[in-house]
Coordinates of C-alpha atoms and ligand atoms in Angstrom, one line a residue:
M1 CA 87.1 107.6 119.9
R2 CA 90.5 108.2 118.5
I3 CA 91.0 106.0 115.5
I4 CA 94.6 105.4 114.5
G5 CA 96.8 103.5 112.1
E6 CA 95.5 101.0 109.7
R7 CA 92.0 101.3 111.0
R8 CA 91.8 104.5 109.0
I9 CA 93.1 102.9 105.8
S10 CA 90.2 101.6 103.8
R11 CA 90.2 98.1 102.3
V12 CA 90.6 99.4 98.8
L13 CA 92.5 102.7 98.3
I14 CA 93.2 105.0 95.5
S15 CA 96.9 105.5 94.9
T16 CA 98.1 108.7 93.2
A17 CA 95.4 108.7 90.6
L18 CA 93.7 111.8 92.2
G19 CA 96.9 113.9 91.9
P20 CA 99.2 115.6 94.3
G21 CA 96.3 117.3 96.1
G22 CA 94.2 114.1 96.3
S23 CA 91.0 115.5 94.8
G24 CA 91.5 114.9 91.0
I25 CA 93.9 115.5 88.1
F26 CA 93.1 118.0 85.3
P27 CA 92.1 117.2 82.5
Y28 CA 90.6 113.9 83.9
T29 CA 88.3 116.0 86.0
L30 CA 86.5 117.0 82.8
L31 CA 85.3 113.4 82.4
P32 CA 81.9 112.8 84.1
T33 CA 82.9 109.2 85.0
Y34 CA 86.1 110.4 86.8
R35 CA 84.1 113.0 88.7
R36 CA 81.6 110.3 89.7
L37 CA 84.6 108.2 90.9
I38 CA 85.7 111.1 93.2
L39 CA 82.1 111.2 94.5
A40 CA 82.3 107.4 95.2
V41 CA 85.7 107.9 96.9
R42 CA 84.1 110.5 99.2
E43 CA 80.9 108.5 99.9
T44 CA 82.7 105.3 100.8
G45 CA 85.4 107.0 102.9
T46 CA 88.1 105.5 100.6
T47 CA 91.7 106.4 101.6
V48 CA 93.5 108.4 98.9
I49 CA 97.2 108.4 98.7
A50 CA 98.3 111.7 97.0
K51 CA 100.7 111.8 94.1
S52 CA 104.3 112.3 95.1
A53 CA 105.6 115.7 96.2
T54 CA 109.2 116.8 96.5
R55 CA 110.5 119.5 98.8
Y56 CA 110.8 122.0 96.0
R57 CA 109.1 122.3 92.6
R58 CA 110.3 119.6 90.3
Q59 CA 110.1 119.5 86.5
G60 CA 109.9 115.9 85.5
N61 CA 109.5 114.6 82.0
F62 CA 105.7 115.2 81.7
R63 CA 104.7 118.8 81.9
P64 CA 101.0 119.5 81.6
V65 CA 101.7 122.8 79.8
N66 CA 103.9 121.3 77.1
P67 CA 102.0 118.9 74.7
L68 CA 105.4 117.6 73.4
T69 CA 105.8 115.9 76.8
W70 CA 102.4 114.2 76.9
R71 CA 103.9 111.2 75.2
Y72 CA 105.5 110.3 78.5
I73 CA 102.1 108.9 79.7
K74 CA 100.8 106.2 77.3
R75 CA 98.0 103.8 77.3
I76 CA 99.2 100.3 76.4
S77 CA 97.2 97.2 75.5
G78 CA 95.6 95.0 78.2
Q79 CA 94.2 98.1 80.1
G80 CA 97.8 99.1 81.0
M81 CA 99.8 102.3 81.1
L82 CA 103.4 103.1 80.5
N83 CA 104.6 106.3 82.1
A84 CA 107.7 108.3 82.7
Y85 CA 106.0 111.1 84.4
G86 CA 109.1 111.9 86.3
L87 CA 107.6 113.4 89.5
T88 CA 106.6 116.8 88.1
N89 CA 105.1 118.7 91.0
H90 CA 104.8 122.1 92.5
G91 CA 106.7 121.3 95.7
V92 CA 105.5 120.3 99.1
E93 CA 104.0 123.6 100.3
V94 CA 101.7 123.9 97.3
C95 CA 100.8 120.2 97.3
T96 CA 100.0 120.3 101.0
K97 CA 97.7 123.3 100.7
E98 CA 95.8 121.3 98.1
I99 CA 95.7 118.3 100.3
K100 CA 94.3 120.5 103.1
Q101 CA 91.5 121.6 100.8
S102 CA 90.7 118.0 99.9
C103 CA 90.6 117.0 103.5
S104 CA 88.3 119.9 104.3
S105 CA 86.0 118.7 101.5
G106 CA 85.7 115.3 103.2
L107 CA 88.4 113.3 101.5
Q108 CA 90.8 111.1 103.5
V109 CA 94.1 111.9 102.0
I110 CA 97.5 110.6 103.0
P111 CA 100.5 112.6 101.5
N112 CA 103.2 110.8 99.5
Y113 CA 106.7 112.2 99.6
Y114 CA 109.6 111.5 97.3
P115 CA 113.0 111.9 99.0
E116 CA 115.4 113.1 96.3
F117 CA 118.4 110.9 97.1
A118 CA 120.2 112.1 93.9
K119 CA 120.9 115.2 95.9
G120 CA 122.9 113.1 98.5
T121 CA 121.5 111.2 101.4
E122 CA 122.0 113.9 104.0
M123 CA 120.3 116.6 101.9
A124 CA 117.4 114.3 101.0
I125 CA 116.9 113.5 104.7
R126 CA 117.0 117.1 105.7
E127 CA 114.5 118.0 103.0
T128 CA 112.3 115.1 104.1
L129 CA 112.3 116.3 107.7
E130 CA 111.5 119.9 106.6
S131 CA 108.7 118.6 104.5
I132 CA 107.2 116.7 107.4
K133 CA 107.2 119.9 109.4
I134 CA 105.3 121.6 106.6
Y135 CA 102.8 118.8 106.5
Q136 CA 102.3 119.1 110.2
D137 CA 102.0 122.9 110.1
I138 CA 99.5 122.9 107.3
L139 CA 97.5 119.8 107.9
G140 CA 97.5 119.8 111.7
P141 CA 95.7 116.7 113.2
E142 CA 94.8 115.6 109.6
F143 CA 98.5 114.6 109.2
W144 CA 98.8 111.2 110.9
A145 CA 100.4 109.1 108.1
L146 CA 102.9 109.6 105.4
E147 CA 103.9 107.4 102.4
L148 CA 107.5 107.6 101.4
N149 CA 108.0 106.8 97.8
F150 CA 111.3 104.7 97.4
S151 CA 110.3 103.2 94.1
C152 CA 109.8 105.6 91.2
P153 CA 111.2 104.0 88.1
N154 CA 111.1 107.3 86.2
A155 CA 113.6 109.3 88.2
K156 CA 117.4 109.4 87.5
E157 CA 118.1 107.8 90.9
A158 CA 118.5 104.0 90.6
I159 CA 115.8 102.3 92.7
A160 CA 117.7 99.2 93.5
E161 CA 120.6 101.2 94.9
N162 CA 118.5 103.4 97.2
V163 CA 118.1 100.7 99.9
N164 CA 120.7 102.1 102.3
Q165 CA 119.5 105.7 101.7
G166 CA 115.9 104.6 102.3
I167 CA 116.9 102.9 105.6
A168 CA 118.9 106.0 106.7
C169 CA 115.9 108.2 105.9
V170 CA 113.4 106.1 107.8
R171 CA 115.7 105.8 110.8
R172 CA 115.9 109.6 111.1
V173 CA 112.2 110.2 110.5
R174 CA 111.3 107.5 113.1
R175 CA 113.7 109.2 115.6
D176 CA 112.2 112.6 115.1
Y177 CA 108.6 111.6 114.5
P178 CA 108.0 108.3 116.4
E179 CA 104.2 108.7 116.3
L180 CA 103.9 109.2 112.6
Y181 CA 102.4 106.2 110.7
L182 CA 105.0 105.6 108.0
I183 CA 104.2 103.7 104.8
A184 CA 107.0 102.7 102.5
K185 CA 106.2 102.3 98.9
N186 CA 108.5 99.7 97.4
S187 CA 109.4 98.3 94.0
V188 CA 109.7 94.8 92.6
V189 CA 113.4 95.5 92.1
H190 CA 113.9 95.9 95.9
P191 CA 115.3 92.9 97.7
Y192 CA 112.8 91.6 100.3
E193 CA 115.4 92.3 103.0
F194 CA 114.7 96.0 102.4
A195 CA 111.1 95.6 103.6
Q196 CA 112.2 93.4 106.5
E197 CA 114.7 96.1 107.7
L198 CA 112.0 98.8 107.3
E199 CA 109.7 96.6 109.5
R200 CA 112.5 96.4 112.1
L201 CA 112.9 100.1 112.1
G202 CA 109.2 100.7 112.9
V203 CA 107.7 101.4 109.5
K204 CA 104.0 100.6 110.0
A205 CA 103.0 99.5 106.4
I206 CA 104.6 98.5 103.2
H207 CA 102.9 99.4 99.9
G208 CA 104.0 97.0 97.2
V209 CA 104.4 97.8 94.4
N210 CA 105.0 100.8 92.3
T211 CA 105.0 100.6 88.5
I212 CA 107.3 98.0 87.1
P213 CA 110.3 98.9 84.9
Y214 CA 109.4 98.3 81.2
A215 CA 112.2 95.8 80.5
M216 CA 111.0 93.5 83.4
V217 CA 107.5 93.2 81.9
F218 CA 108.6 93.3 78.2
P219 CA 112.1 91.7 78.1
G220 CA 114.3 92.8 75.2
D221 CA 114.8 89.3 73.7
R222 CA 111.1 89.0 73.0
F223 CA 109.7 92.6 72.8
P224 CA 110.7 95.8 71.0
P225 CA 112.5 98.5 73.2
S226 CA 110.3 100.8 75.2
P227 CA 108.8 103.7 73.3
L228 CA 110.0 105.8 76.3
A229 CA 113.6 104.5 76.1
D230 CA 114.9 108.1 76.2
A231 CA 113.4 108.4 79.7
G232 CA 114.8 105.1 81.0
G233 CA 112.0 103.0 79.7
G234 CA 109.2 104.1 82.0
G235 CA 107.1 102.1 84.4
V236 CA 104.3 99.7 83.4
S237 CA 101.1 99.6 85.4
G238 CA 97.6 98.0 85.1
G239 CA 96.9 94.7 83.4
P240 CA 100.3 93.9 81.9
A241 CA 102.0 94.5 85.3
C242 CA 99.7 92.3 87.3
L243 CA 101.6 89.0 87.0
A244 CA 105.0 90.3 88.1
A245 CA 103.4 92.4 90.9
R246 CA 101.4 89.4 92.3
K247 CA 104.4 87.2 92.3
Y248 CA 106.5 89.8 94.2
N249 CA 103.7 90.6 96.7
A250 CA 103.0 86.9 97.4
E251 CA 106.6 86.4 98.4
L252 CA 106.7 89.7 100.3
R253 CA 103.7 88.6 102.4
K254 CA 105.8 85.6 103.6
K255 CA 108.7 87.9 104.6
V256 CA 107.0 90.6 106.7
N257 CA 104.2 90.8 109.3
L258 CA 103.3 94.4 109.2
F259 CA 100.3 96.0 107.4
L260 CA 100.7 95.2 103.7
I261 CA 99.0 97.3 101.0
M262 CA 99.2 95.3 97.8
G263 CA 98.6 96.8 94.4
C264 CA 99.6 97.0 90.8
G265 CA 97.4 95.5 88.1
V266 CA 94.0 95.6 89.8
S267 CA 91.3 95.8 87.2
T268 CA 88.3 94.0 88.8
P269 CA 86.8 93.2 92.2
E270 CA 88.1 89.7 91.7
D271 CA 91.7 91.1 91.4
V272 CA 91.2 92.8 94.7
Q273 CA 89.9 89.6 96.2
S274 CA 92.9 87.7 94.9
Y275 CA 95.3 90.1 96.6
L276 CA 93.2 89.8 99.8
D277 CA 93.6 86.0 99.5
L278 CA 97.3 86.4 99.2
G279 CA 97.2 88.1 102.6
A280 CA 96.9 91.8 101.7
D281 CA 95.5 94.0 104.5
A282 CA 94.5 96.6 101.9
V283 CA 94.6 96.9 98.1
S284 CA 95.5 99.9 96.0
L285 CA 94.5 100.9 92.5
C286 CA 95.6 103.6 90.2
T287 CA 95.6 102.8 86.5
L288 CA 92.0 101.5 86.7
A289 CA 90.9 104.9 88.1
L290 CA 92.6 106.7 85.1
R291 CA 91.6 104.3 82.3
Q292 CA 88.2 103.0 83.6
P293 CA 87.0 105.3 86.3
K294 CA 83.5 103.8 86.1
E295 CA 84.9 100.4 86.9
A296 CA 87.0 101.8 89.7
A297 CA 83.9 103.4 91.3
R298 CA 82.2 100.0 91.0
V299 CA 85.1 98.3 92.9
L300 CA 84.9 100.9 95.7
L301 CA 81.2 100.7 96.0
A302 CA 81.3 96.9 96.2
L303 CA 84.2 96.6 98.6
N304 CA 84.4 99.8 100.6
G305 CA 80.7 100.8 100.6
Ligands
FMN401 C1 100.5 108.2 85.4 C2 101.0 107.6 86.7 C3 101.6 108.4 87.6 C4 102.0 107.9 88.8 N1 102.6 108.7 89.8 C5 103.1 108.2 91.0 C6 103.6 109.1 91.9 O1 103.8 110.3 91.8 N2 104.1 108.5 93.1 C7 103.9 107.2 93.3 O2 104.3 106.7 94.4 N3 103.4 106.3 92.4 C8 102.9 106.8 91.3 N4 102.3 106.0 90.3 C9 102.2 104.6 90.6 C10 100.8 104.2 91.1 O3 100.4 104.8 92.3 C11 100.7 102.7 91.3 O4 101.5 102.3 92.4 C12 101.1 101.9 90.1 O5 100.6 102.5 88.9 C13 100.6 100.4 90.1 O6 99.3 100.3 90.3 P1 98.1 100.2 89.2 O7 98.5 99.0 88.3 O8 96.9 100.0 89.9 O9 98.2 101.4 88.4 C14 101.9 106.5 89.1 C15 101.2 105.7 88.1 C16 100.8 106.2 87.0 C17 100.1 105.3 86.0

């Protein structure tokens, strides 16, 4: 039986917390609880969305080899994180080879690609199409779905302004690869009309939402400025982002009919249930996997097992 589309997306999925290859991020892999989480991911057939790749190697703010840049990933209270990682990755070829290895070891990994619109719309689209060819060549039949990240708050590109670029990109990808199951990862700063237009263009799923810009969670009139102000403020995830994410996703559900992956701020099985009650078709988690991997494994075993 050929299983396609959302039937291959597990009810709870892990979003980007297992790195660009989808099988774990060093040095988290040194933690026994994180390794046990990877085991639970494999045992439960949990869908893993890889961390974003770009066409070519990209040096973001966080660089694993430079301890001075580690401050760009912070733990904050309420089981949250603030990060301005900035899409550091080795480029799509290297990331895809790692994904291939993960798939061969039994993990269900969907690649996540970041179109670099700061290079201009046409260049970003050309690079996206080249990258899809690379995914196809390296992954073969294991490449059935792709998440396009339109919502990174840590890149120089302004998210709210990439709507037209995102639409142009999806239109071309749909034309050249009509069979590909496309997931768009959106932000709370995107108007709902963006998701609606993506649905009209044939995107199969929306993943709402990415980390939330610092100033939206901690407004300047009541909170001190972001400790990562030099990198645009960073994105908030985990507990402190939950309220804003839920509000956005509840409204998004009313605006689109397609498969909706809701996430941001999930810390317990009850949080997963409350997204399902809002009408989520699947629920993602990331910060929980990095901060409390034991709890993340518990969620997977309870709901995907
Ligand atoms: C350290 C860190 C790195 C992230 N990197 C990416 C990324 O490369 N691509 C992406 O689409 N989302 C990325 N995210 C966002 C997560 O996948 C997730 O959408 C977000 O953190 C909200 O969910 P959460 O509250 O469960 O963490 C990252 C989040 C964190 C905390």
